[in-house]
GROMACS .gro file of C-alpha atoms in nm:
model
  183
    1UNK     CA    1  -0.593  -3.489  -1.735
    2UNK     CA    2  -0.549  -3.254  -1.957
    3UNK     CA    3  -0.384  -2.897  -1.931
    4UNK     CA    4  -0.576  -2.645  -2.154
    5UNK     CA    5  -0.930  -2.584  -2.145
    6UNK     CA    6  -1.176  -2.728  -2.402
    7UNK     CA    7  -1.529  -2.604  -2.503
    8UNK     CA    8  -1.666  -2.882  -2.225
    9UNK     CA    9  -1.453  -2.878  -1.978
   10UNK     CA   10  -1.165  -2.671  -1.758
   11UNK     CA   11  -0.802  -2.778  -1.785
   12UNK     CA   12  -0.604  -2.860  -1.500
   13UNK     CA   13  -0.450  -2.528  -1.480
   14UNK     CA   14  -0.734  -2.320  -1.469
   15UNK     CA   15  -0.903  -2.561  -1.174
   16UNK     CA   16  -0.568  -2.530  -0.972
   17UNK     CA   17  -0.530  -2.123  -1.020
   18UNK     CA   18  -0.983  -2.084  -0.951
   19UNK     CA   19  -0.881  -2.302  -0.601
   20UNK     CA   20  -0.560  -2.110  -0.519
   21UNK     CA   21  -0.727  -1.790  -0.579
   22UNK     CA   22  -0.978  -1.861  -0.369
   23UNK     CA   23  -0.803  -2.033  -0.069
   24UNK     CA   24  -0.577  -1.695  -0.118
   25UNK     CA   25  -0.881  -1.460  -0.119
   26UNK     CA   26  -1.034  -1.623   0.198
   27UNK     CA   27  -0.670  -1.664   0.364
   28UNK     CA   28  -0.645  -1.288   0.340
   29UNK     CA   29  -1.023  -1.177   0.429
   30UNK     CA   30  -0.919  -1.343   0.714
   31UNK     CA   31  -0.569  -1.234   0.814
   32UNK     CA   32  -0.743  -0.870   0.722
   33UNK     CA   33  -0.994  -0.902   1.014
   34UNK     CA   34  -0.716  -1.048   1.220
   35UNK     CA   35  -0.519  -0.780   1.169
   36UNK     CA   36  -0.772  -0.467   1.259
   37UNK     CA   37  -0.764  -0.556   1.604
   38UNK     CA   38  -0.377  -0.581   1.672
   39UNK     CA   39  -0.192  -0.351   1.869
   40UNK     CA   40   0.130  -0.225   1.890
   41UNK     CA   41   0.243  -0.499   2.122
   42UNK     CA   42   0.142  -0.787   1.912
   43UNK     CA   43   0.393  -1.017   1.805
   44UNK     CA   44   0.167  -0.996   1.479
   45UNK     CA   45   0.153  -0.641   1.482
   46UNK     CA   46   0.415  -0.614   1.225
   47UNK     CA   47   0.432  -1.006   1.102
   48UNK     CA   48   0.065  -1.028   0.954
   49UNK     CA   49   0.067  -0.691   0.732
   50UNK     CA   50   0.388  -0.814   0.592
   51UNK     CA   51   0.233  -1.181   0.508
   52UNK     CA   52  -0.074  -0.924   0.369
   53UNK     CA   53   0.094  -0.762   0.173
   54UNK     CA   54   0.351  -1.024  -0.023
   55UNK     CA   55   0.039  -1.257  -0.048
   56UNK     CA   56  -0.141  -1.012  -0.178
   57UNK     CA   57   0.132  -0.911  -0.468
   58UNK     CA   58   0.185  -1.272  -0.510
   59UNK     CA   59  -0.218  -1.268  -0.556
   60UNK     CA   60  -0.185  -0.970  -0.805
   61UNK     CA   61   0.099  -1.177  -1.024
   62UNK     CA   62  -0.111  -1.463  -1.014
   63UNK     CA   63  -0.438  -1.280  -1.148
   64UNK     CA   64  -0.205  -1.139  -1.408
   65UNK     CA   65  -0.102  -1.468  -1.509
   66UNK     CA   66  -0.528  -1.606  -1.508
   67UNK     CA   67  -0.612  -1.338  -1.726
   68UNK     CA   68  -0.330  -1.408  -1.964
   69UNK     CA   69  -0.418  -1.796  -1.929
   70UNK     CA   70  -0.804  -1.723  -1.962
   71UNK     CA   71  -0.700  -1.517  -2.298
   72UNK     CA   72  -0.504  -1.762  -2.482
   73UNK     CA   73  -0.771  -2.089  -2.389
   74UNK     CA   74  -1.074  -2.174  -2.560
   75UNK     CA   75  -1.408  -2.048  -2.381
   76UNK     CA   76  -1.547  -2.348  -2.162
   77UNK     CA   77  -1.928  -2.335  -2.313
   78UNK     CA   78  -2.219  -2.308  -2.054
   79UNK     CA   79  -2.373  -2.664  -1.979
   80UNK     CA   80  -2.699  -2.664  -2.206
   81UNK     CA   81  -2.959  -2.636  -1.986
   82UNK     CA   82  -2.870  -2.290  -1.809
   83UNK     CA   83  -3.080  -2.031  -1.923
   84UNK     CA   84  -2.993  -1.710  -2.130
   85UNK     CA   85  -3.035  -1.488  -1.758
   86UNK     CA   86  -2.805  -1.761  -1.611
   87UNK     CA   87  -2.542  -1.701  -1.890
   88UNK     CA   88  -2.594  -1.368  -1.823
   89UNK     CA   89  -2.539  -1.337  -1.467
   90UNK     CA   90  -2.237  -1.569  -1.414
   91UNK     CA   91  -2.055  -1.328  -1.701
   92UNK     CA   92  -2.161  -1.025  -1.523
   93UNK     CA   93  -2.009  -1.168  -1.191
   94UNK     CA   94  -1.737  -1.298  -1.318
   95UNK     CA   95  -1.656  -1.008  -1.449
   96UNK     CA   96  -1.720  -0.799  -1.132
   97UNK     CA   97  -1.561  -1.091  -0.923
   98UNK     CA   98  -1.235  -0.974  -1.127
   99UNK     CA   99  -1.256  -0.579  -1.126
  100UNK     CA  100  -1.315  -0.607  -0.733
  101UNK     CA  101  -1.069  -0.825  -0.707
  102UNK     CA  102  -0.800  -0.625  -0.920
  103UNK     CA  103  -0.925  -0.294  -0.749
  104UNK     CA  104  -0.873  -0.445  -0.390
  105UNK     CA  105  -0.545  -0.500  -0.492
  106UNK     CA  106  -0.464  -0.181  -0.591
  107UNK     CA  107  -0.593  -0.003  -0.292
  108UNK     CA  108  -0.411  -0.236  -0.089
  109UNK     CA  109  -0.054  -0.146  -0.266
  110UNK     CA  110  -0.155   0.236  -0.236
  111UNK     CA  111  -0.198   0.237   0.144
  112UNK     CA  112   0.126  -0.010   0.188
  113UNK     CA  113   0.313   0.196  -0.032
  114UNK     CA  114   0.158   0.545   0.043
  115UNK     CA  115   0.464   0.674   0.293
  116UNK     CA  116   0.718   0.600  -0.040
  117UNK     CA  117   0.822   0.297   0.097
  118UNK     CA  118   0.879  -0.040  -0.124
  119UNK     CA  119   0.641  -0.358  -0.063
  120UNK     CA  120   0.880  -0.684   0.044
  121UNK     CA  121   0.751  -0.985  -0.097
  122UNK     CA  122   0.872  -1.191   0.183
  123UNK     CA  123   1.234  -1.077   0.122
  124UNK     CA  124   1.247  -1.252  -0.237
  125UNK     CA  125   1.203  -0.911  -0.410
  126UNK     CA  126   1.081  -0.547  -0.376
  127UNK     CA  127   0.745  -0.378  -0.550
  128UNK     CA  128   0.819  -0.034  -0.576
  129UNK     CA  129   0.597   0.230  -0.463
  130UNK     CA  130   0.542   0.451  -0.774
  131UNK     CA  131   0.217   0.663  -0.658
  132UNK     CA  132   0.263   0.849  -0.315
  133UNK     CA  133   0.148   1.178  -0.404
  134UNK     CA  134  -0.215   1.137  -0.272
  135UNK     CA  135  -0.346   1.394   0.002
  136UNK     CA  136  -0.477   1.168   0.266
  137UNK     CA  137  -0.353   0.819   0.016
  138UNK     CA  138  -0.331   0.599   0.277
  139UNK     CA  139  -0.654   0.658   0.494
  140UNK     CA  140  -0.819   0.725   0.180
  141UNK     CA  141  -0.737   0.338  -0.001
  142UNK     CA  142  -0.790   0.194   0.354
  143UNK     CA  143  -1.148   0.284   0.321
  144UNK     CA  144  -1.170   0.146   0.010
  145UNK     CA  145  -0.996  -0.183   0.038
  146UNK     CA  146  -1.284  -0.215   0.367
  147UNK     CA  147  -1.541  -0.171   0.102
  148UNK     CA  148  -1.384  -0.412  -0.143
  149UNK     CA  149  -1.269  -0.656   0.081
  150UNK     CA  150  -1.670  -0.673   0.194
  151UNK     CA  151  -1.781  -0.613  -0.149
  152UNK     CA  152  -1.546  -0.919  -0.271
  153UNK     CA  153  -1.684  -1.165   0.002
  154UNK     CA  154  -2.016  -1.113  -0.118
  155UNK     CA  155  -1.978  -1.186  -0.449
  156UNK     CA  156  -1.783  -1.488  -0.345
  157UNK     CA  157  -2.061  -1.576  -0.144
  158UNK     CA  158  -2.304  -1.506  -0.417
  159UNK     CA  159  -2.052  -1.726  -0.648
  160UNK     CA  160  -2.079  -1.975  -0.447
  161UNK     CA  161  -2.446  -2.016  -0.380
  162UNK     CA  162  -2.498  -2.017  -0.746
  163UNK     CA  163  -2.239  -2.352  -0.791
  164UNK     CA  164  -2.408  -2.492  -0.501
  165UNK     CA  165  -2.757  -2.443  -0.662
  166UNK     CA  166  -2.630  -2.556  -1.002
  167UNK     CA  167  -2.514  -2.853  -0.810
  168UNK     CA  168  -2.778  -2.952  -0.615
  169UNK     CA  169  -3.102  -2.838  -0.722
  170UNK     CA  170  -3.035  -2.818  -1.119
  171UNK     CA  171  -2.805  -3.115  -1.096
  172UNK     CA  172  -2.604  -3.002  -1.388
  173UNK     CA  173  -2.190  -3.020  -1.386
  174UNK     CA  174  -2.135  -2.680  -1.335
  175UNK     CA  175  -1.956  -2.737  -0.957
  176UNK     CA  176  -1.771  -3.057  -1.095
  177UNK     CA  177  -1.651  -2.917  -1.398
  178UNK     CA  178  -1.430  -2.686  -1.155
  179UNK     CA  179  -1.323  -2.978  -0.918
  180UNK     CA  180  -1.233  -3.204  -1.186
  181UNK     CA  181  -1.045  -3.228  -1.523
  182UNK     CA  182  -1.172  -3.484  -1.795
  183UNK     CA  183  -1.029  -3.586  -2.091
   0.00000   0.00000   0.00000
């Protein structure tokens, strides 16, 4: 197995970070929808937000690091038989896949962070909050991050499909390419 990407195939590095993005995306959705319906007298009601939020910053770090690592690889070619639109579409929602993605994450930190308060990232360290001055900040990014969050799970959704379809009906190794490393 190899650690870098080559024009045929993903390294091992960008297969583990696609996976733990997306165990980390769904782990959240779901902790989000979880968390709507707390109430003060939850044992959660404070204990989920805070495993939110330092996931989520954790998340943020680790998208950081993708981009970086997507940067400094070679571009993994499309398998030959996907058409131009095909080529098309997966850059296009890829691309959109990310800007959600990095957007959700930023109205998340503005309504954690909107009463001046720091984020804890499960008591290793502290994210300061720099941007508080907002009239209505935190009600305002909570509607937002709902949009996202919905917005993000449907182009996961429509990410998905697309694999499966590449998968099944084109038989092409677009879904193993992203389960696997080869040499």
């Amino acid at each position: 197995m190899r650690i870098r990407n080559t024009e045929h195939g993903y390294g091992w590095l960008t297969i583990v970070l696609h996976w733990l993005v997306a165990l980390s995306v769904f782990g959240l959705f779901g902790l989000g929808l979880f968390m709507v319906d707390l109430n003060y007298y939850s044992s959660w009601y404070q204990t989920a937000p805070n495993i939110h939020k330092s996931v989520g910053i954790l998340l943020f770090f680790t998208m950081l690091f993708r981009l970086f690592w997507r940067a400094i690889n070679p571009n993994t070619a499309s398998p030959a038989n996907h058409k131009n639109w095909e080529k098309t579409g997966a850059k296009l929602g890829h691309f959109l896949l990310y800007v959600v993605l990095f957007s959700l994450m930023i109205s998340g930190y503005l309504i954690s962070t909107a009463d001046g308060r720091a984020i804890s990232v499960f008591g290793w360290f502290d994210v300061p909050a720099s941007i508080t001055q907002i009239q209505q900040q935190e009600e305002i990014a909570g509607d937002i991050h709902e949009v996202l969050a919905w917005s993000l799970m449907v182009l996961v959704a429509g990410h998905a499909l697309a694999a499966l379809k590449h998968h099944f009906i084109d038989k092409d190794s677009t879904l193993v390419r992203m389960l696997k490393s080869t040499k």
